[in-house]
Amino acid sequence: PDLMPPAVILPHGKVGNSPSGMACDTTGGKFGPWAKQMYVAEQTASQVQRINLEKVNGLYQGAVFHFLEGFEAGLVPIRQAEDGTLFVGGTNRGWASKGSQPFTFERVRWTGKTPFEILTMTATADGFELTFTAPVDPATAGNPASYGMAAWTYIYQSKYGSPEVDQATPKVTAATVSADNTKVRLKVDGRVQGHVHHLTASGVKSASGTGLWHPEGWYTLN
């Protein structure tokens, strides 16, 4: 009864295995359109994940997305400079990682080109709203068949880890594109409070015909 639910669950084996350092983007757009979002380093997969948060009825919740990969060791510390540069440090000491080097110190700078991505995923009364980094193709983004969803939760226990349990299959029944083609409101039947909701949007194309850089996200619905 005293447990404060995690704001965002990072599903084990799907988003990563060993999340580590965190940084909040307060640079006001110097690192791209991700202002006020959070970056989480990942040791095992040598990646950085991206999180958007919101507060609903007094509880934080939100979505995690894959973001950056290809680092040369397992990431642990992560810091962001005022000019937007993202610095990461990594090590393979003790644990293996996807990166092949024993240690690393790397930086990431924004090229000025914005990838076609789901910028935010937020909860609504009857589903979710997606905001994109570029205008969508209304035909694909407005088709419910372009999306899929699964949901599950985990056992809260003292021993390490948990299987995915209490699986559900929420159904996207409608997709409404905004007038400026940058948002899509999804009506979803069968959401489950307290569950991770895994969204896939493989069918969505941008107005120029490109697919999403990362066509999935995981939303924790507290």
PDB file of C-alpha atoms in Angstrom:
ATOM      1  CA  PRO A   1       0.000   0.000   0.000  1.00  0.00           C
ATOM      2  CA  ASP A   2       2.947   2.370   0.478  1.00  0.00           C
ATOM      3  CA  LEU A   3       4.464   1.676  -2.953  1.00  0.00           C
ATOM      4  CA  MET A   4       4.728   4.706  -5.229  1.00  0.00           C
ATOM      5  CA  PRO A   5       4.447   3.230  -8.731  1.00  0.00           C
ATOM      6  CA  PRO A   6       7.354   3.869 -11.091  1.00  0.00           C
ATOM      7  CA  ALA A   7       6.641   6.742 -13.448  1.00  0.00           C
ATOM      8  CA  VAL A   8       7.907   4.805 -16.458  1.00  0.00           C
ATOM      9  CA  ILE A   9       8.788   1.119 -16.598  1.00  0.00           C
ATOM     10  CA  LEU A  10      11.646   0.226 -18.962  1.00  0.00           C
ATOM     11  CA  PRO A  11      10.662  -3.318 -20.012  1.00  0.00           C
ATOM     12  CA  HIS A  12      13.536  -5.728 -19.419  1.00  0.00           C
ATOM     13  CA  GLY A  13      14.979  -7.231 -22.587  1.00  0.00           C
ATOM     14  CA  LYS A  14      12.850  -4.983 -24.818  1.00  0.00           C
ATOM     15  CA  VAL A  15      14.055  -1.484 -23.919  1.00  0.00           C
ATOM     16  CA  GLY A  16      17.281  -2.615 -22.276  1.00  0.00           C
ATOM     17  CA  ASN A  17      18.675  -4.630 -19.404  1.00  0.00           C
ATOM     18  CA  SER A  18      20.587  -2.244 -17.138  1.00  0.00           C
ATOM     19  CA  PRO A  19      19.429   1.409 -17.135  1.00  0.00           C
ATOM     20  CA  SER A  20      21.926   3.650 -15.391  1.00  0.00           C
ATOM     21  CA  GLY A  21      22.555   7.409 -15.611  1.00  0.00           C
ATOM     22  CA  MET A  22      19.856   9.982 -16.327  1.00  0.00           C
ATOM     23  CA  ALA A  23      19.862  13.502 -17.789  1.00  0.00           C
ATOM     24  CA  CYS A  24      17.007  15.970 -18.251  1.00  0.00           C
ATOM     25  CA  ASP A  25      17.067  18.123 -21.379  1.00  0.00           C
ATOM     26  CA  THR A  26      16.873  21.734 -20.196  1.00  0.00           C
ATOM     27  CA  THR A  27      18.707  23.171 -23.230  1.00  0.00           C
ATOM     28  CA  GLY A  28      15.570  24.544 -24.891  1.00  0.00           C
ATOM     29  CA  GLY A  29      16.027  22.837 -28.244  1.00  0.00           C
ATOM     30  CA  LYS A  30      19.801  22.882 -28.645  1.00  0.00           C
ATOM     31  CA  PHE A  31      19.779  19.076 -28.921  1.00  0.00           C
ATOM     32  CA  GLY A  32      16.760  18.843 -31.207  1.00  0.00           C
ATOM     33  CA  PRO A  33      13.025  18.855 -30.476  1.00  0.00           C
ATOM     34  CA  TRP A  34      13.308  16.841 -27.245  1.00  0.00           C
ATOM     35  CA  ALA A  35      13.181  19.798 -24.811  1.00  0.00           C
ATOM     36  CA  LYS A  36      12.100  18.846 -21.263  1.00  0.00           C
ATOM     37  CA  GLN A  37      12.435  15.131 -21.964  1.00  0.00           C
ATOM     38  CA  MET A  38      14.714  12.694 -20.133  1.00  0.00           C
ATOM     39  CA  TYR A  39      17.594  10.579 -21.430  1.00  0.00           C
ATOM     40  CA  VAL A  40      18.491   7.298 -19.719  1.00  0.00           C
ATOM     41  CA  ALA A  41      21.797   5.527 -20.306  1.00  0.00           C
ATOM     42  CA  GLU A  42      21.784   1.755 -20.826  1.00  0.00           C
ATOM     43  CA  GLN A  43      24.775  -0.351 -19.834  1.00  0.00           C
ATOM     44  CA  THR A  44      24.156  -3.751 -21.417  1.00  0.00           C
ATOM     45  CA  ALA A  45      22.890  -2.539 -24.813  1.00  0.00           C
ATOM     46  CA  SER A  46      25.242   0.495 -25.042  1.00  0.00           C
ATOM     47  CA  GLN A  47      22.330   2.799 -25.793  1.00  0.00           C
ATOM     48  CA  VAL A  48      20.536   5.970 -24.662  1.00  0.00           C
ATOM     49  CA  GLN A  49      16.743   5.820 -24.315  1.00  0.00           C
ATOM     50  CA  ARG A  50      14.341   8.788 -24.354  1.00  0.00           C
ATOM     51  CA  ILE A  51      11.390   9.422 -21.999  1.00  0.00           C
ATOM     52  CA  ASN A  52       8.505  11.894 -22.051  1.00  0.00           C
ATOM     53  CA  LEU A  53       6.688  12.408 -18.748  1.00  0.00           C
ATOM     54  CA  GLU A  54       3.330  13.834 -17.726  1.00  0.00           C
ATOM     55  CA  LYS A  55       1.437  14.048 -14.450  1.00  0.00           C
ATOM     56  CA  VAL A  56      -2.120  12.659 -14.329  1.00  0.00           C
ATOM     57  CA  ASN A  57      -4.195  12.755 -11.130  1.00  0.00           C
ATOM     58  CA  GLY A  58      -1.088  13.477  -9.069  1.00  0.00           C
ATOM     59  CA  LEU A  59       1.028  10.616 -10.458  1.00  0.00           C
ATOM     60  CA  TYR A  60       3.813  10.836 -13.010  1.00  0.00           C
ATOM     61  CA  GLN A  61       3.611   8.517 -15.998  1.00  0.00           C
ATOM     62  CA  GLY A  62       4.795   8.511 -19.577  1.00  0.00           C
ATOM     63  CA  ALA A  63       6.490   6.718 -22.432  1.00  0.00           C
ATOM     64  CA  VAL A  64       9.972   5.435 -23.183  1.00  0.00           C
ATOM     65  CA  PHE A  65      11.392   5.213 -26.710  1.00  0.00           C
ATOM     66  CA  HIS A  66      14.592   3.873 -28.210  1.00  0.00           C
ATOM     67  CA  PHE A  67      16.839   6.810 -29.092  1.00  0.00           C
ATOM     68  CA  LEU A  68      20.627   6.487 -29.612  1.00  0.00           C
ATOM     69  CA  GLU A  69      22.861   3.451 -30.046  1.00  0.00           C
ATOM     70  CA  GLY A  70      26.270   2.396 -31.309  1.00  0.00           C
ATOM     71  CA  PHE A  71      28.310   3.499 -28.297  1.00  0.00           C
ATOM     72  CA  GLU A  72      31.605   1.709 -27.711  1.00  0.00           C
ATOM     73  CA  ALA A  73      31.059   0.408 -24.164  1.00  0.00           C
ATOM     74  CA  GLY A  74      28.310  -0.068 -21.587  1.00  0.00           C
ATOM     75  CA  LEU A  75      27.022   3.387 -20.647  1.00  0.00           C
ATOM     76  CA  VAL A  76      26.860   4.492 -17.014  1.00  0.00           C
ATOM     77  CA  PRO A  77      27.196   8.282 -16.478  1.00  0.00           C
ATOM     78  CA  ILE A  78      25.397  10.721 -18.785  1.00  0.00           C
ATOM     79  CA  ARG A  79      25.474  14.523 -18.688  1.00  0.00           C
ATOM     80  CA  GLN A  80      24.243  17.269 -20.985  1.00  0.00           C
ATOM     81  CA  ALA A  81      26.105  20.542 -21.500  1.00  0.00           C
ATOM     82  CA  GLU A  82      24.430  23.924 -21.876  1.00  0.00           C
ATOM     83  CA  ASP A  83      25.116  23.900 -25.620  1.00  0.00           C
ATOM     84  CA  GLY A  84      23.124  20.657 -25.937  1.00  0.00           C
ATOM     85  CA  THR A  85      26.081  18.283 -26.263  1.00  0.00           C
ATOM     86  CA  LEU A  86      25.343  14.938 -24.644  1.00  0.00           C
ATOM     87  CA  PHE A  87      28.352  13.354 -22.906  1.00  0.00           C
ATOM     88  CA  VAL A  88      28.389   9.656 -21.968  1.00  0.00           C
ATOM     89  CA  GLY A  89      30.891   7.502 -20.140  1.00  0.00           C
ATOM     90  CA  GLY A  90      31.023   3.754 -20.349  1.00  0.00           C
ATOM     91  CA  THR A  91      32.701   0.646 -18.995  1.00  0.00           C
ATOM     92  CA  ASN A  92      32.625  -3.100 -19.571  1.00  0.00           C
ATOM     93  CA  ARG A  93      34.361  -3.829 -16.279  1.00  0.00           C
ATOM     94  CA  GLY A  94      32.461  -6.567 -14.449  1.00  0.00           C
ATOM     95  CA  TRP A  95      29.582  -6.654 -16.952  1.00  0.00           C
ATOM     96  CA  ALA A  96      29.659  -7.307 -20.660  1.00  0.00           C
ATOM     97  CA  SER A  97      27.944  -4.917 -23.083  1.00  0.00           C
ATOM     98  CA  LYS A  98      27.125  -4.596 -26.769  1.00  0.00           C
ATOM     99  CA  GLY A  99      30.024  -2.148 -27.083  1.00  0.00           C
ATOM    100  CA  SER A 100      33.378  -3.811 -27.597  1.00  0.00           C
ATOM    101  CA  GLN A 101      35.730  -1.410 -25.782  1.00  0.00           C
ATOM    102  CA  PRO A 102      36.748  -1.717 -22.106  1.00  0.00           C
ATOM    103  CA  PHE A 103      35.789   1.916 -21.477  1.00  0.00           C
ATOM    104  CA  THR A 104      34.609   4.958 -23.411  1.00  0.00           C
ATOM    105  CA  PHE A 105      34.015   8.694 -23.177  1.00  0.00           C
ATOM    106  CA  GLU A 106      31.890   9.959 -26.065  1.00  0.00           C
ATOM    107  CA  ARG A 107      29.802  12.927 -27.068  1.00  0.00           C
ATOM    108  CA  VAL A 108      26.719  13.357 -29.239  1.00  0.00           C
ATOM    109  CA  ARG A 109      25.816  16.596 -30.986  1.00  0.00           C
ATOM    110  CA  TRP A 110      22.663  17.380 -32.945  1.00  0.00           C
ATOM    111  CA  THR A 111      23.305  17.653 -36.688  1.00  0.00           C
ATOM    112  CA  GLY A 112      20.380  20.025 -37.155  1.00  0.00           C
ATOM    113  CA  LYS A 113      18.377  17.354 -38.994  1.00  0.00           C
ATOM    114  CA  THR A 114      15.301  16.094 -37.122  1.00  0.00           C
ATOM    115  CA  PRO A 115      14.374  12.435 -37.632  1.00  0.00           C
ATOM    116  CA  PHE A 116      10.752  11.439 -38.171  1.00  0.00           C
ATOM    117  CA  GLU A 117       9.814  10.180 -34.719  1.00  0.00           C
ATOM    118  CA  ILE A 118       7.026   9.970 -32.176  1.00  0.00           C
ATOM    119  CA  LEU A 119       7.888  13.081 -30.151  1.00  0.00           C
ATOM    120  CA  THR A 120       5.448  12.395 -27.298  1.00  0.00           C
ATOM    121  CA  MET A 121       2.860   9.810 -26.318  1.00  0.00           C
ATOM    122  CA  THR A 122       0.316  11.062 -23.784  1.00  0.00           C
ATOM    123  CA  ALA A 123      -2.795   9.571 -22.199  1.00  0.00           C
ATOM    124  CA  THR A 124      -6.319  10.747 -22.989  1.00  0.00           C
ATOM    125  CA  ALA A 125      -9.688   9.765 -21.540  1.00  0.00           C
ATOM    126  CA  ASP A 126     -10.197   7.063 -24.166  1.00  0.00           C
ATOM    127  CA  GLY A 127      -6.741   6.264 -25.523  1.00  0.00           C
ATOM    128  CA  PHE A 128      -3.495   8.048 -26.354  1.00  0.00           C
ATOM    129  CA  GLU A 129      -2.376  11.077 -28.322  1.00  0.00           C
ATOM    130  CA  LEU A 130       0.792  10.951 -30.402  1.00  0.00           C
ATOM    131  CA  THR A 131       2.739  14.033 -31.432  1.00  0.00           C
ATOM    132  CA  PHE A 132       5.219  13.634 -34.280  1.00  0.00           C
ATOM    133  CA  THR A 133       8.382  15.554 -35.155  1.00  0.00           C
ATOM    134  CA  ALA A 134       7.113  16.157 -38.718  1.00  0.00           C
ATOM    135  CA  PRO A 135       3.755  16.152 -40.508  1.00  0.00           C
ATOM    136  CA  VAL A 136       2.324  12.697 -41.119  1.00  0.00           C
ATOM    137  CA  ASP A 137       0.692  11.191 -44.179  1.00  0.00           C
ATOM    138  CA  PRO A 138      -3.000  11.357 -43.186  1.00  0.00           C
ATOM    139  CA  ALA A 139      -3.897   8.181 -45.057  1.00  0.00           C
ATOM    140  CA  THR A 140      -1.481   5.951 -43.128  1.00  0.00           C
ATOM    141  CA  ALA A 141      -1.557   7.811 -39.804  1.00  0.00           C
ATOM    142  CA  GLY A 142      -5.358   7.899 -39.830  1.00  0.00           C
ATOM    143  CA  ASN A 143      -5.669   4.153 -40.424  1.00  0.00           C
ATOM    144  CA  PRO A 144      -6.138   2.128 -37.195  1.00  0.00           C
ATOM    145  CA  ALA A 145      -4.468  -0.815 -38.924  1.00  0.00           C
ATOM    146  CA  SER A 146      -1.176   1.144 -38.900  1.00  0.00           C
ATOM    147  CA  TYR A 147      -0.988   0.592 -35.133  1.00  0.00           C
ATOM    148  CA  GLY A 148      -0.809  -2.320 -32.740  1.00  0.00           C
ATOM    149  CA  MET A 149      -0.796  -2.582 -28.962  1.00  0.00           C
ATOM    150  CA  ALA A 150      -0.046  -5.097 -26.215  1.00  0.00           C
ATOM    151  CA  ALA A 151      -0.078  -4.620 -22.438  1.00  0.00           C
ATOM    152  CA  TRP A 152       1.329  -6.423 -19.407  1.00  0.00           C
ATOM    153  CA  THR A 153       2.685  -5.827 -15.924  1.00  0.00           C
ATOM    154  CA  TYR A 154       5.271  -7.346 -13.568  1.00  0.00           C
ATOM    155  CA  ILE A 155       5.242  -9.075 -10.181  1.00  0.00           C
ATOM    156  CA  TYR A 156       6.376  -6.803  -7.332  1.00  0.00           C
ATOM    157  CA  GLN A 157       8.640  -9.095  -5.329  1.00  0.00           C
ATOM    158  CA  SER A 158      11.884  -9.177  -3.356  1.00  0.00           C
ATOM    159  CA  LYS A 159      13.782 -11.528  -5.673  1.00  0.00           C
ATOM    160  CA  TYR A 160      15.459 -10.245  -8.831  1.00  0.00           C
ATOM    161  CA  GLY A 161      13.339  -9.815 -11.925  1.00  0.00           C
ATOM    162  CA  SER A 162       9.839 -10.840 -12.945  1.00  0.00           C
ATOM    163  CA  PRO A 163       8.128 -12.456 -15.907  1.00  0.00           C
ATOM    164  CA  GLU A 164       5.622 -10.421 -17.890  1.00  0.00           C
ATOM    165  CA  VAL A 165       2.217 -11.227 -16.388  1.00  0.00           C
ATOM    166  CA  ASP A 166      -1.481 -10.364 -16.769  1.00  0.00           C
ATOM    167  CA  GLN A 167      -1.129  -9.824 -20.500  1.00  0.00           C
ATOM    168  CA  ALA A 168      -3.814  -7.909 -22.373  1.00  0.00           C
ATOM    169  CA  THR A 169      -4.341  -6.869 -25.983  1.00  0.00           C
ATOM    170  CA  PRO A 170      -5.821  -3.364 -26.167  1.00  0.00           C
ATOM    171  CA  LYS A 171      -7.262  -2.567 -29.600  1.00  0.00           C
ATOM    172  CA  VAL A 172      -6.806   0.676 -31.534  1.00  0.00           C
ATOM    173  CA  THR A 173     -10.308   1.296 -32.899  1.00  0.00           C
ATOM    174  CA  ALA A 174      -9.905   4.796 -34.358  1.00  0.00           C
ATOM    175  CA  ALA A 175      -7.114   7.192 -35.372  1.00  0.00           C
ATOM    176  CA  THR A 176      -7.887  10.885 -35.862  1.00  0.00           C
ATOM    177  CA  VAL A 177      -5.263  13.127 -37.468  1.00  0.00           C
ATOM    178  CA  SER A 178      -5.076  16.788 -36.383  1.00  0.00           C
ATOM    179  CA  ALA A 179      -5.624  19.621 -38.859  1.00  0.00           C
ATOM    180  CA  ASP A 180      -1.896  20.370 -39.064  1.00  0.00           C
ATOM    181  CA  ASN A 181      -1.038  16.650 -39.498  1.00  0.00           C
ATOM    182  CA  THR A 182       1.381  16.642 -36.537  1.00  0.00           C
ATOM    183  CA  LYS A 183      -0.819  14.810 -34.003  1.00  0.00           C
ATOM    184  CA  VAL A 184      -2.873  11.620 -34.021  1.00  0.00           C
ATOM    185  CA  ARG A 185      -5.495  10.812 -31.408  1.00  0.00           C
ATOM    186  CA  LEU A 186      -5.913   7.059 -30.920  1.00  0.00           C
ATOM    187  CA  LYS A 187      -9.071   5.580 -29.437  1.00  0.00           C
ATOM    188  CA  VAL A 188      -8.048   2.424 -27.585  1.00  0.00           C
ATOM    189  CA  ASP A 189     -10.372  -0.196 -26.124  1.00  0.00           C
ATOM    190  CA  GLY A 190      -9.088  -2.371 -23.278  1.00  0.00           C
ATOM    191  CA  ARG A 191      -6.405  -0.284 -21.588  1.00  0.00           C
ATOM    192  CA  VAL A 192      -5.337  -1.572 -18.148  1.00  0.00           C
ATOM    193  CA  GLN A 193      -4.378   0.657 -15.223  1.00  0.00           C
ATOM    194  CA  GLY A 194      -0.889  -0.035 -13.921  1.00  0.00           C
ATOM    195  CA  HIS A 195       0.232  -1.831 -17.091  1.00  0.00           C
ATOM    196  CA  VAL A 196       2.911  -1.099 -19.661  1.00  0.00           C
ATOM    197  CA  HIS A 197       1.262  -0.417 -23.036  1.00  0.00           C
ATOM    198  CA  HIS A 198       3.512  -1.308 -25.963  1.00  0.00           C
ATOM    199  CA  LEU A 199       2.587   0.726 -29.039  1.00  0.00           C
ATOM    200  CA  THR A 200       3.758  -0.169 -32.533  1.00  0.00           C
ATOM    201  CA  ALA A 201       3.225   2.294 -35.382  1.00  0.00           C
ATOM    202  CA  SER A 202       4.965   0.505 -38.241  1.00  0.00           C
ATOM    203  CA  GLY A 203       2.379   1.576 -40.809  1.00  0.00           C
ATOM    204  CA  VAL A 204       2.704   5.321 -40.201  1.00  0.00           C
ATOM    205  CA  LYS A 205       4.516   7.358 -42.855  1.00  0.00           C
ATOM    206  CA  SER A 206       5.530  11.003 -42.923  1.00  0.00           C
ATOM    207  CA  ALA A 207       4.123  13.429 -45.483  1.00  0.00           C
ATOM    208  CA  SER A 208       7.296  12.807 -47.515  1.00  0.00           C
ATOM    209  CA  GLY A 209       6.784   9.031 -47.383  1.00  0.00           C
ATOM    210  CA  THR A 210       9.429   7.990 -44.851  1.00  0.00           C
ATOM    211  CA  GLY A 211       8.832   5.577 -41.983  1.00  0.00           C
ATOM    212  CA  LEU A 212       9.488   6.259 -38.317  1.00  0.00           C
ATOM    213  CA  TRP A 213      13.092   6.072 -37.136  1.00  0.00           C
ATOM    214  CA  HIS A 214      11.826   4.080 -34.124  1.00  0.00           C
ATOM    215  CA  PRO A 215       8.255   2.836 -34.714  1.00  0.00           C
ATOM    216  CA  GLU A 216       7.438   1.815 -31.137  1.00  0.00           C
ATOM    217  CA  GLY A 217       7.059   3.119 -27.600  1.00  0.00           C
ATOM    218  CA  TRP A 218       6.154   1.793 -24.143  1.00  0.00           C
ATOM    219  CA  TYR A 219       3.699   3.813 -22.031  1.00  0.00           C
ATOM    220  CA  THR A 220       3.191   3.125 -18.296  1.00  0.00           C
ATOM    221  CA  LEU A 221      -0.447   3.905 -17.468  1.00  0.00           C
ATOM    222  CA  ASN A 222      -0.604   4.691 -13.750  1.00  0.00           C
TER     223      ASN A 222
END
